[in-house]
Amino acid sequence: MSPELVRIGRVGRPHGVRGELVLVPDSPPCATLATGVEVVVRLPDGLTTTHRIRGVRTGAGENLVLGFVGIDDRSAASTLTGGEALVRREVLALHKEDLLVADLPGLQVVCQERRVGTVSGTYHNGVHDVMTIATGSGLVDYPVTEEHVLGLDGQGRLVIASFDGYEAMTYEDPDGGGR
Protein backbone atom coordinates (compact mmCIF):
# COMPACT_ATOMS: atom_id res chain seq x y z
CA MET A 1 0.00 0.00 0.00
CA SER A 2 1.28 3.46 -0.88
CA PRO A 3 2.19 5.45 2.27
CA GLU A 4 -0.02 8.35 1.18
CA LEU A 5 -3.05 6.02 1.11
CA VAL A 6 -4.87 5.39 4.39
CA ARG A 7 -7.45 2.70 5.06
CA ILE A 8 -10.78 4.18 6.12
CA GLY A 9 -12.92 1.04 6.16
CA ARG A 10 -14.27 -2.02 4.42
CA VAL A 11 -16.63 -2.10 1.46
CA GLY A 12 -19.71 -4.04 2.44
CA ARG A 13 -22.66 -5.34 0.48
CA PRO A 14 -24.45 -3.52 -2.33
CA HIS A 15 -27.29 -1.27 -1.17
CA GLY A 16 -30.28 -1.13 -3.47
CA VAL A 17 -30.25 -1.53 -7.25
CA ARG A 18 -28.49 1.70 -8.35
CA GLY A 19 -24.91 0.65 -7.64
CA GLU A 20 -24.59 2.00 -4.11
CA LEU A 21 -22.44 0.22 -1.52
CA VAL A 22 -22.25 0.12 2.25
CA LEU A 23 -18.98 1.41 3.72
CA VAL A 24 -18.17 0.04 7.16
CA PRO A 25 -15.78 2.69 8.50
CA ASP A 26 -12.82 1.77 10.71
CA SER A 27 -13.03 5.00 12.68
CA PRO A 28 -16.43 6.63 12.36
CA PRO A 29 -17.42 9.13 11.35
CA CYS A 30 -15.82 9.62 7.94
CA ALA A 31 -16.91 13.24 7.67
CA THR A 32 -14.36 14.05 4.98
CA LEU A 33 -15.96 11.74 2.42
CA ALA A 34 -17.92 13.81 -0.06
CA THR A 35 -18.96 13.92 -3.69
CA GLY A 36 -15.88 14.06 -5.90
CA VAL A 37 -13.45 12.41 -3.47
CA GLU A 38 -11.46 9.51 -4.94
CA VAL A 39 -11.54 6.20 -3.08
CA VAL A 40 -9.16 3.36 -3.87
CA VAL A 41 -10.68 -0.08 -3.35
CA ARG A 42 -8.19 -2.89 -2.74
CA LEU A 43 -9.90 -6.23 -3.30
CA PRO A 44 -8.96 -9.39 -1.36
CA ASP A 45 -6.99 -10.65 -4.40
CA GLY A 46 -4.82 -7.48 -4.29
CA LEU A 47 -6.34 -5.80 -7.34
CA THR A 48 -6.92 -2.07 -6.80
CA THR A 49 -9.35 0.22 -8.57
CA THR A 50 -9.96 3.94 -8.11
CA HIS A 51 -13.46 5.38 -7.96
CA ARG A 52 -14.85 8.92 -7.60
CA ILE A 53 -17.73 9.36 -5.14
CA ARG A 54 -20.96 10.47 -6.84
CA GLY A 55 -22.96 10.51 -3.61
CA VAL A 56 -22.61 9.69 0.09
CA ARG A 57 -25.16 9.45 2.90
CA THR A 58 -25.49 7.91 6.31
CA GLY A 59 -26.61 4.32 6.54
CA ALA A 60 -27.49 2.01 9.41
CA GLY A 61 -25.49 2.63 12.59
CA GLU A 62 -22.16 4.24 11.77
CA ASN A 63 -22.12 2.89 8.21
CA LEU A 64 -22.18 5.08 5.13
CA VAL A 65 -23.81 4.43 1.77
CA LEU A 66 -21.57 5.41 -1.16
CA GLY A 67 -22.24 5.69 -4.84
CA PHE A 68 -19.30 5.70 -7.28
CA VAL A 69 -19.23 7.24 -10.74
CA GLY A 70 -19.55 4.42 -13.28
CA ILE A 71 -20.91 1.86 -10.79
CA ASP A 72 -24.58 2.05 -11.73
CA ASP A 73 -26.13 -1.29 -10.80
CA ARG A 74 -26.12 -3.90 -8.07
CA SER A 75 -24.06 -6.35 -10.11
CA ALA A 76 -21.23 -3.85 -10.67
CA ALA A 77 -21.32 -2.81 -7.01
CA SER A 78 -21.05 -6.41 -5.84
CA THR A 79 -17.63 -6.74 -7.52
CA LEU A 80 -16.21 -4.37 -4.87
CA THR A 81 -17.70 -6.11 -1.83
CA GLY A 82 -15.07 -7.16 0.70
CA GLY A 83 -12.47 -4.68 -0.48
CA GLU A 84 -10.58 -2.22 1.67
CA ALA A 85 -11.49 1.45 1.15
CA LEU A 86 -8.47 3.75 1.03
CA VAL A 87 -8.14 7.51 0.53
CA ARG A 88 -5.23 9.87 0.09
CA ARG A 89 -3.98 11.08 3.46
CA GLU A 90 -4.68 14.75 2.67
CA VAL A 91 -8.41 13.99 2.20
CA LEU A 92 -8.67 13.26 5.92
CA ALA A 93 -7.99 16.87 7.00
CA LEU A 94 -5.75 15.77 9.86
CA HIS A 95 -4.15 17.98 12.48
CA LYS A 96 -0.37 17.84 12.90
CA GLU A 97 -0.68 15.87 16.15
CA ASP A 98 -3.15 13.30 14.75
CA LEU A 99 -1.86 9.75 14.70
CA LEU A 100 -3.32 7.12 12.37
CA VAL A 101 -3.14 3.35 12.71
CA ALA A 102 -1.16 3.40 9.46
CA ASP A 103 1.51 5.44 11.29
CA LEU A 104 2.07 2.88 14.08
CA PRO A 105 4.39 0.25 12.50
CA GLY A 106 7.99 0.95 13.45
CA LEU A 107 7.18 3.03 16.54
CA GLN A 108 8.74 2.13 19.87
CA VAL A 109 6.13 1.37 22.56
CA VAL A 110 6.53 2.44 26.18
CA CYS A 111 4.42 1.96 29.29
CA GLN A 112 5.19 4.04 32.39
CA GLU A 113 8.59 4.95 30.86
CA ARG A 114 9.48 1.25 30.40
CA ARG A 115 10.26 0.14 26.84
CA VAL A 116 7.80 -2.59 25.83
CA GLY A 117 8.83 -3.22 22.21
CA THR A 118 8.23 -2.02 18.66
CA VAL A 119 5.02 -2.06 16.62
CA SER A 120 5.55 -4.65 13.87
CA GLY A 121 2.11 -4.44 12.24
CA THR A 122 -1.59 -3.71 12.63
CA TYR A 123 -4.89 -5.30 11.70
CA HIS A 124 -8.60 -4.74 12.27
CA ASN A 125 -10.32 -7.50 14.26
CA GLY A 126 -13.86 -6.53 13.29
CA VAL A 127 -14.39 -4.44 16.41
CA HIS A 128 -11.31 -2.23 16.66
CA ASP A 129 -7.76 -1.97 15.40
CA VAL A 130 -5.01 -4.08 16.95
CA MET A 131 -1.27 -3.51 16.86
CA THR A 132 1.23 -6.33 17.05
CA ILE A 133 4.12 -5.42 19.33
CA ALA A 134 7.46 -7.24 18.93
CA THR A 135 8.78 -7.64 22.49
CA GLY A 136 11.96 -9.32 23.69
CA SER A 137 10.02 -12.53 24.33
CA GLY A 138 7.76 -12.67 21.28
CA LEU A 139 4.80 -10.93 19.69
CA VAL A 140 1.84 -9.47 21.57
CA ASP A 141 -1.45 -8.23 20.11
CA TYR A 142 -2.58 -5.03 21.83
CA PRO A 143 -5.83 -3.07 21.30
CA VAL A 144 -5.67 0.29 19.58
CA THR A 145 -8.40 2.18 21.42
CA GLU A 146 -8.48 5.57 23.14
CA GLU A 147 -8.33 3.92 26.55
CA HIS A 148 -5.31 1.78 25.66
CA VAL A 149 -3.17 4.07 23.47
CA LEU A 150 -2.42 7.45 25.02
CA GLY A 151 -0.42 9.05 22.19
CA LEU A 152 3.18 9.99 21.51
CA ASP A 153 5.63 11.20 24.14
CA GLY A 154 8.20 13.96 23.57
CA GLN A 155 10.62 11.42 22.08
CA GLY A 156 8.16 10.15 19.46
CA ARG A 157 7.47 6.89 21.30
CA LEU A 158 3.96 5.42 21.50
CA VAL A 159 2.67 5.50 25.08
CA ILE A 160 0.22 2.81 26.19
CA ALA A 161 -1.87 2.84 29.37
CA SER A 162 -1.01 -0.60 30.74
CA PHE A 163 0.80 -3.73 29.69
CA ASP A 164 -0.28 -5.82 32.69
CA GLY A 165 -1.37 -9.29 31.59
CA TYR A 166 -0.32 -8.83 27.97
CA GLU A 167 3.24 -10.10 28.48
CA ALA A 168 1.82 -13.52 29.30
CA MET A 169 0.10 -13.62 25.89
CA THR A 170 3.21 -13.61 23.68
CA TYR A 171 3.38 -15.85 20.65
CA GLU A 172 5.94 -16.63 17.99
CA ASP A 173 5.24 -15.96 14.32
CA PRO A 174 7.41 -18.02 11.95
CA ASP A 175 6.65 -15.58 9.12
CA GLY A 176 8.03 -12.63 11.10
CA GLY A 177 4.88 -10.46 11.01
CA GLY A 178 1.63 -10.02 12.86
CA ARG A 179 -1.53 -11.99 12.45
PDB file of C-alpha atoms in Angstrom, residues 5 33-40 50-53 68 86-88 91:
ATOM      1  CA  LEU A   5      -3.051   6.019   1.114  1.00  0.00           C
ATOM      2  CA  LEU A  33     -15.960  11.736   2.417  1.00  0.00           C
ATOM      3  CA  ALA A  34     -17.923  13.810  -0.057  1.00  0.00           C
ATOM      4  CA  THR A  35     -18.959  13.922  -3.685  1.00  0.00           C
ATOM      5  CA  GLY A  36     -15.882  14.058  -5.902  1.00  0.00           C
ATOM      6  CA  VAL A  37     -13.449  12.410  -3.470  1.00  0.00           C
ATOM      7  CA  GLU A  38     -11.457   9.512  -4.942  1.00  0.00           C
ATOM      8  CA  VAL A  39     -11.542   6.202  -3.083  1.00  0.00           C
ATOM      9  CA  VAL A  40      -9.160   3.363  -3.875  1.00  0.00           C
ATOM     10  CA  THR A  50      -9.963   3.940  -8.113  1.00  0.00           C
ATOM     11  CA  HIS A  51     -13.463   5.383  -7.957  1.00  0.00           C
ATOM     12  CA  ARG A  52     -14.852   8.916  -7.601  1.00  0.00           C
ATOM     13  CA  ILE A  53     -17.726   9.361  -5.141  1.00  0.00           C
ATOM     14  CA  PHE A  68     -19.301   5.697  -7.275  1.00  0.00           C
ATOM     15  CA  LEU A  86      -8.472   3.753   1.030  1.00  0.00           C
ATOM     16  CA  VAL A  87      -8.139   7.507   0.527  1.00  0.00           C
ATOM     17  CA  ARG A  88      -5.232   9.875   0.090  1.00  0.00           C
ATOM     18  CA  VAL A  91      -8.406  13.992   2.199  1.00  0.00           C
TER      19      VAL A  91
END
